[in-house]
PDB file of C-alpha atoms in Angstrom:
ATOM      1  CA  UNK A 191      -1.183   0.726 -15.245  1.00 76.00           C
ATOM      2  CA  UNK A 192      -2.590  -0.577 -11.584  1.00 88.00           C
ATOM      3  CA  UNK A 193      -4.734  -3.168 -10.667  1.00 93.00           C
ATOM      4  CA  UNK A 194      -8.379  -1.803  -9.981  1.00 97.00           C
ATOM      5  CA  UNK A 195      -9.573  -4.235  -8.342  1.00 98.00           C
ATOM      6  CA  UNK A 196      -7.120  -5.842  -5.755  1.00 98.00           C
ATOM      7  CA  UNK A 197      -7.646  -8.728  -3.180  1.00 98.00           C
ATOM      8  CA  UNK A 198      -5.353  -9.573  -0.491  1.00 97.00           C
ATOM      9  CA  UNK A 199      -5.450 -12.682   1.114  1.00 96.00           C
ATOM     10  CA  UNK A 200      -3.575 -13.365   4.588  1.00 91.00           C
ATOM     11  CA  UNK A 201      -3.610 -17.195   5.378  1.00 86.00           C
ATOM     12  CA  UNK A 202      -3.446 -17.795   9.259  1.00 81.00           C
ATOM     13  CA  UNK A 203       0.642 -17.701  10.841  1.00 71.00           C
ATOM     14  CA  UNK A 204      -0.568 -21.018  12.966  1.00 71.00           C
ATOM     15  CA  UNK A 205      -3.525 -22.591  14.305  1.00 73.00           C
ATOM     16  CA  UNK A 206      -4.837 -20.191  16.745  1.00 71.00           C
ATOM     17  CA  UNK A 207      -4.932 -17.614  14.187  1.00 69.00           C
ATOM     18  CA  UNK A 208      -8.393 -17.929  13.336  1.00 79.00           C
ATOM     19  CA  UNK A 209      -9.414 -15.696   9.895  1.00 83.00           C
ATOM     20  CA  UNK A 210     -12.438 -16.155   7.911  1.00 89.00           C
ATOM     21  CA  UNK A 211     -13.100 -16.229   4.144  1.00 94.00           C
ATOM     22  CA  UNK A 212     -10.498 -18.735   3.029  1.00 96.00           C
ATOM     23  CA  UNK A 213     -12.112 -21.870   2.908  1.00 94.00           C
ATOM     24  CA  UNK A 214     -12.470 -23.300   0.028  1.00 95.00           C
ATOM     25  CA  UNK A 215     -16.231 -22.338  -1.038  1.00 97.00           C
ATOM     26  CA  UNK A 216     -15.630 -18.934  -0.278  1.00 97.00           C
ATOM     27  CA  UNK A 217     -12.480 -18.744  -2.443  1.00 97.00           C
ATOM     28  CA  UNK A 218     -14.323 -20.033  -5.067  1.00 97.00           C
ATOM     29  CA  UNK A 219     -17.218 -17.760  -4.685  1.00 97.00           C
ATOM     30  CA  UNK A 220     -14.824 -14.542  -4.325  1.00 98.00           C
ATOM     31  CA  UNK A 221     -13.158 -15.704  -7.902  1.00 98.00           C
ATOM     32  CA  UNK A 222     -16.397 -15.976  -9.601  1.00 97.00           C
ATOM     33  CA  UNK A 223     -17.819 -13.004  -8.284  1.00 97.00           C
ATOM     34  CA  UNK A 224     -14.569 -10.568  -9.435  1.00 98.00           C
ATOM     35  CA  UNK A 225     -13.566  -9.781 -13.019  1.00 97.00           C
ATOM     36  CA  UNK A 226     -10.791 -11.773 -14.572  1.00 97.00           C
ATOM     37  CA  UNK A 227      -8.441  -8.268 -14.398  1.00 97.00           C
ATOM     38  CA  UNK A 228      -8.448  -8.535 -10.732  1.00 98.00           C
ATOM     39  CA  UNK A 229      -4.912  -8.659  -8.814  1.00 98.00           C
ATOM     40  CA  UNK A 230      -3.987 -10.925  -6.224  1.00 98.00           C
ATOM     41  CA  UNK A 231      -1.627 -10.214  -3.312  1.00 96.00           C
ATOM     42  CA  UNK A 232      -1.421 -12.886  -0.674  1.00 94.00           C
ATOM     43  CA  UNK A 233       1.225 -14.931   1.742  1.00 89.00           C
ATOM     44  CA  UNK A 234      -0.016 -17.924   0.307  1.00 90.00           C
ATOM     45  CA  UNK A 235       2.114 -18.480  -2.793  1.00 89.00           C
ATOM     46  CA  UNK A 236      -0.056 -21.350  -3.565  1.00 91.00           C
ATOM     47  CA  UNK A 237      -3.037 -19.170  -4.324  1.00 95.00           C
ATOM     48  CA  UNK A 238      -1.458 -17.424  -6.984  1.00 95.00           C
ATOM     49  CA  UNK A 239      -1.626 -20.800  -9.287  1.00 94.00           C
ATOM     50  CA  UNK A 240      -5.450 -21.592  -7.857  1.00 96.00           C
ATOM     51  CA  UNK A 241      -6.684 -17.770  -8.809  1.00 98.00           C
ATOM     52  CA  UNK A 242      -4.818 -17.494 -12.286  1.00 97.00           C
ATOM     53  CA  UNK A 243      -6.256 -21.048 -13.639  1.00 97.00           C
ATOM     54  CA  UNK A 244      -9.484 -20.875 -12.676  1.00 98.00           C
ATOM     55  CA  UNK A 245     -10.275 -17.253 -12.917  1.00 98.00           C
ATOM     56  CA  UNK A 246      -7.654 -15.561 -14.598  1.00 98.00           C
ATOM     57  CA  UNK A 247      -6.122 -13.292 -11.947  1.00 98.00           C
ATOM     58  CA  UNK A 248      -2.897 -11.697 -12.445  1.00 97.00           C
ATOM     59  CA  UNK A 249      -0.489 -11.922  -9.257  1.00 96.00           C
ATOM     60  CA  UNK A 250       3.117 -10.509  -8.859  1.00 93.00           C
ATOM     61  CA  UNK A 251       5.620 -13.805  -9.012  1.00 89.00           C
ATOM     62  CA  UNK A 252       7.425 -14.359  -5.769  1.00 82.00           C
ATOM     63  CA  UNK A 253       8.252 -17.785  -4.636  1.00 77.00           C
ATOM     64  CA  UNK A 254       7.667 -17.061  -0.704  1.00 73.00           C
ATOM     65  CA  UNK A 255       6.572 -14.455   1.318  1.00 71.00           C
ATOM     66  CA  UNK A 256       8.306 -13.015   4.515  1.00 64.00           C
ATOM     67  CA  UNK A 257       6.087 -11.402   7.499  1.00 57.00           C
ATOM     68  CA  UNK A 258       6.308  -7.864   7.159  1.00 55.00           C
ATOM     69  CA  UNK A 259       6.580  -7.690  11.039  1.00 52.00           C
ATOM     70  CA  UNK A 260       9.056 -10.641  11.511  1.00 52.00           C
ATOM     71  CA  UNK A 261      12.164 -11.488   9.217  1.00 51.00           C
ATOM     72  CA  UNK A 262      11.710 -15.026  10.333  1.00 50.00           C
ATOM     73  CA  UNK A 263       8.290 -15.808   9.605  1.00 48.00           C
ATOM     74  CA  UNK A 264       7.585 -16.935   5.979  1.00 53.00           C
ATOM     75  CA  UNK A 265       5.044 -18.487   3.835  1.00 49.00           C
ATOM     76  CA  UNK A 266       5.640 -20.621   0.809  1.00 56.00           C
ATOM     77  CA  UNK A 267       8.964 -20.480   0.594  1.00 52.00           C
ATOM     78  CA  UNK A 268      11.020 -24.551   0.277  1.00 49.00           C
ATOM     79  CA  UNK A 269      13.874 -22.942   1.569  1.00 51.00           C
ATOM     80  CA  UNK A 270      15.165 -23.421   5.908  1.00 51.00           C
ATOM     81  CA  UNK A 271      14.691 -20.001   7.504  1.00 50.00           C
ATOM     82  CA  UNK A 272      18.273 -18.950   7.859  1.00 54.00           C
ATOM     83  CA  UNK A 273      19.489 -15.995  10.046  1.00 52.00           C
ATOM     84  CA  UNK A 274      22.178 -15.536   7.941  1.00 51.00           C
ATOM     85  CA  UNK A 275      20.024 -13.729   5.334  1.00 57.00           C
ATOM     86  CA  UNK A 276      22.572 -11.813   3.167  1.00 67.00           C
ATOM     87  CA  UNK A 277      21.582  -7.844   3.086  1.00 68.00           C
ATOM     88  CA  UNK A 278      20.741  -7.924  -0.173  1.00 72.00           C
ATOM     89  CA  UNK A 279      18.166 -10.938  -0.271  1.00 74.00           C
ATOM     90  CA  UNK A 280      17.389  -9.007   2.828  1.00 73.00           C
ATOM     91  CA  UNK A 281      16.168  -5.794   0.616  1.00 77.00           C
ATOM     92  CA  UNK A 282      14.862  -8.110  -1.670  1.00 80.00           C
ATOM     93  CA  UNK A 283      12.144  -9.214   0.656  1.00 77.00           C
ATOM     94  CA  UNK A 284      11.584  -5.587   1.730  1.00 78.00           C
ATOM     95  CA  UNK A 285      10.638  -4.327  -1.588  1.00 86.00           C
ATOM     96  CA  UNK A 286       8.361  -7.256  -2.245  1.00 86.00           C
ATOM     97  CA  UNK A 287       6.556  -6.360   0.603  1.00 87.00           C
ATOM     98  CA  UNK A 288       6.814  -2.977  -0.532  1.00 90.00           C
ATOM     99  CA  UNK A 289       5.422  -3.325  -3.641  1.00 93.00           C
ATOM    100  CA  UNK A 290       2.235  -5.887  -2.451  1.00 94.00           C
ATOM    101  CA  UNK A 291       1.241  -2.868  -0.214  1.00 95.00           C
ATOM    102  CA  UNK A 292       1.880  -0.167  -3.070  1.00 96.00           C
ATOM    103  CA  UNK A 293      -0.329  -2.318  -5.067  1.00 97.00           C
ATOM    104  CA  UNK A 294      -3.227  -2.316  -2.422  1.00 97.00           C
ATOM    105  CA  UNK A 295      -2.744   1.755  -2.021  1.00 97.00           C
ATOM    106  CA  UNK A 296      -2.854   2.072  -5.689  1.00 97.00           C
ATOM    107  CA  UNK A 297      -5.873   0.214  -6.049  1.00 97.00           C
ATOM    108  CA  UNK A 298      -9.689   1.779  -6.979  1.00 97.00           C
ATOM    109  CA  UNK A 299     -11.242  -0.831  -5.014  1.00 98.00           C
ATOM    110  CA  UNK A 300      -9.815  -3.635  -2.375  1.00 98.00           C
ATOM    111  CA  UNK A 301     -11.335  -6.923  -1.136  1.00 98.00           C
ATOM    112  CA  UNK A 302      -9.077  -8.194   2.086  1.00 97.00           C
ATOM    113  CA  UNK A 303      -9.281 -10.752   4.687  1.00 95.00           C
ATOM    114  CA  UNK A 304      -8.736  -9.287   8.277  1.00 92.00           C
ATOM    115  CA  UNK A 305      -5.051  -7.842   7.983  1.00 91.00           C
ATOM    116  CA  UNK A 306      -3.165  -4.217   9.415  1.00 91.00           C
ATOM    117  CA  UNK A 307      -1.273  -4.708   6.073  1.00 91.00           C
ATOM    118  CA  UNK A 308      -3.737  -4.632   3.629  1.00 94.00           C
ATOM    119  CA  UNK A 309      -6.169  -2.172   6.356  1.00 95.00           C
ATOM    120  CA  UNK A 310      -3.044   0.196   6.676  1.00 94.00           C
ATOM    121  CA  UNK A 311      -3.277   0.785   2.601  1.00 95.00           C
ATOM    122  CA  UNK A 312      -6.514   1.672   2.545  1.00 96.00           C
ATOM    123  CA  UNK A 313      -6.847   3.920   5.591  1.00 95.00           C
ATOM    124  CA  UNK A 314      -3.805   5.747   3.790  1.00 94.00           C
ATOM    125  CA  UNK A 315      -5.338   6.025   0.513  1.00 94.00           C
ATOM    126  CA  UNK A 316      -9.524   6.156   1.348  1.00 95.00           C
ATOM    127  CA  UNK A 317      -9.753   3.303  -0.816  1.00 96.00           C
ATOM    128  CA  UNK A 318     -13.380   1.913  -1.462  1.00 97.00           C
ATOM    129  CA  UNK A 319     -12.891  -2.106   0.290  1.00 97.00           C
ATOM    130  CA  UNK A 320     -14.970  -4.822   1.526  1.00 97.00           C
ATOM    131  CA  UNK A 321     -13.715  -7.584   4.219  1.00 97.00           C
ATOM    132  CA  UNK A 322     -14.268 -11.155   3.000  1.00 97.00           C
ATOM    133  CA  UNK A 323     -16.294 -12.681   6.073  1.00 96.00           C
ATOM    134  CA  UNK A 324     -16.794 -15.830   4.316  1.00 96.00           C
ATOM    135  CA  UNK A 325     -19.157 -18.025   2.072  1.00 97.00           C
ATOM    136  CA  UNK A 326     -22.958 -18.738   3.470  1.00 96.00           C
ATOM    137  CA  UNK A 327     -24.397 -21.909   2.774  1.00 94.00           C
ATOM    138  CA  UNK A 328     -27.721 -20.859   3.831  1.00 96.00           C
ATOM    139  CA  UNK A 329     -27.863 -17.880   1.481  1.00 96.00           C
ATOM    140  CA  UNK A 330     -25.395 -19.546  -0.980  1.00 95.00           C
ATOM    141  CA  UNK A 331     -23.580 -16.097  -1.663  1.00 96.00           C
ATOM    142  CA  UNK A 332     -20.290 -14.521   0.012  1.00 97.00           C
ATOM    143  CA  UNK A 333     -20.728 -12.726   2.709  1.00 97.00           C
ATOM    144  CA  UNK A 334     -18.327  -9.202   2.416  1.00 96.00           C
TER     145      UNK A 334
END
């Protein structure tokens, strides 16, 4: 069975890379405002722990996350970047990917940060979505 109701998350690559709706009120806000069947996709493995204990999200279980643009950009992941990825850890990563976006096209509804990866899904599929802007504090609600 999919995920109805699907959020992806993309943290920043560096500094400069300004997106909005992942401090940490809005987080909190867009976990208390989704039911506790919703499924997480992010580059931030760290989020995955966050979202299940405190709201009871369910989250596929990779340990890092590679760029789906560049092989040697990755999130979460303890490990050097290596260019000597073998092929198959190589196909590995590609049907990770693979499967985080099949989750966001199979999705009835789909709250995302800005991101062509997440937006590419739901162009594909017409899929019903909202774009976290980010927690208000002078209307105390999230702003989507």
């Amino acid at each position: 069975k999919h995920a109805e109701t699907v959020v992806h998350l993309r943290a920043p690559d560096n500094q400069e890379d300004l997106r909005t709706g992942l401090d940490k009120k809005s987080l909190e806000a867009l976990g208390k405002e989704l039911p506790s069947s919703t499924f997480l996709v992010t580059n931030n493995v760290d989020w995955y722990e966050y979202f299940e204990k405190h709201f009871e999200w369910r989250h596929p279980n990779w340990t890092g996350v590679r760029h789906s643009a560049s092989r040697y950009i990755r999130w979460g992941s303890n490990q050097p970047i290596e260019n000597s990825e073998t092929d198959q850890m190589e196909e590995e990563r590609s049907l990770e990917l693979f499967s985080d976006w099949y989750t966001i096209l199979q999705a009835k509804s789909v709250y995302h940060t800005d991101s062509d990866f997440s937006e590419s899904a739901i162009h594909w599929n017409n899929i019903d979505s909202k774009t976290i802007i980010g927690f208000n504090s002078s209307t105390g609600m999230l702003e989507l």
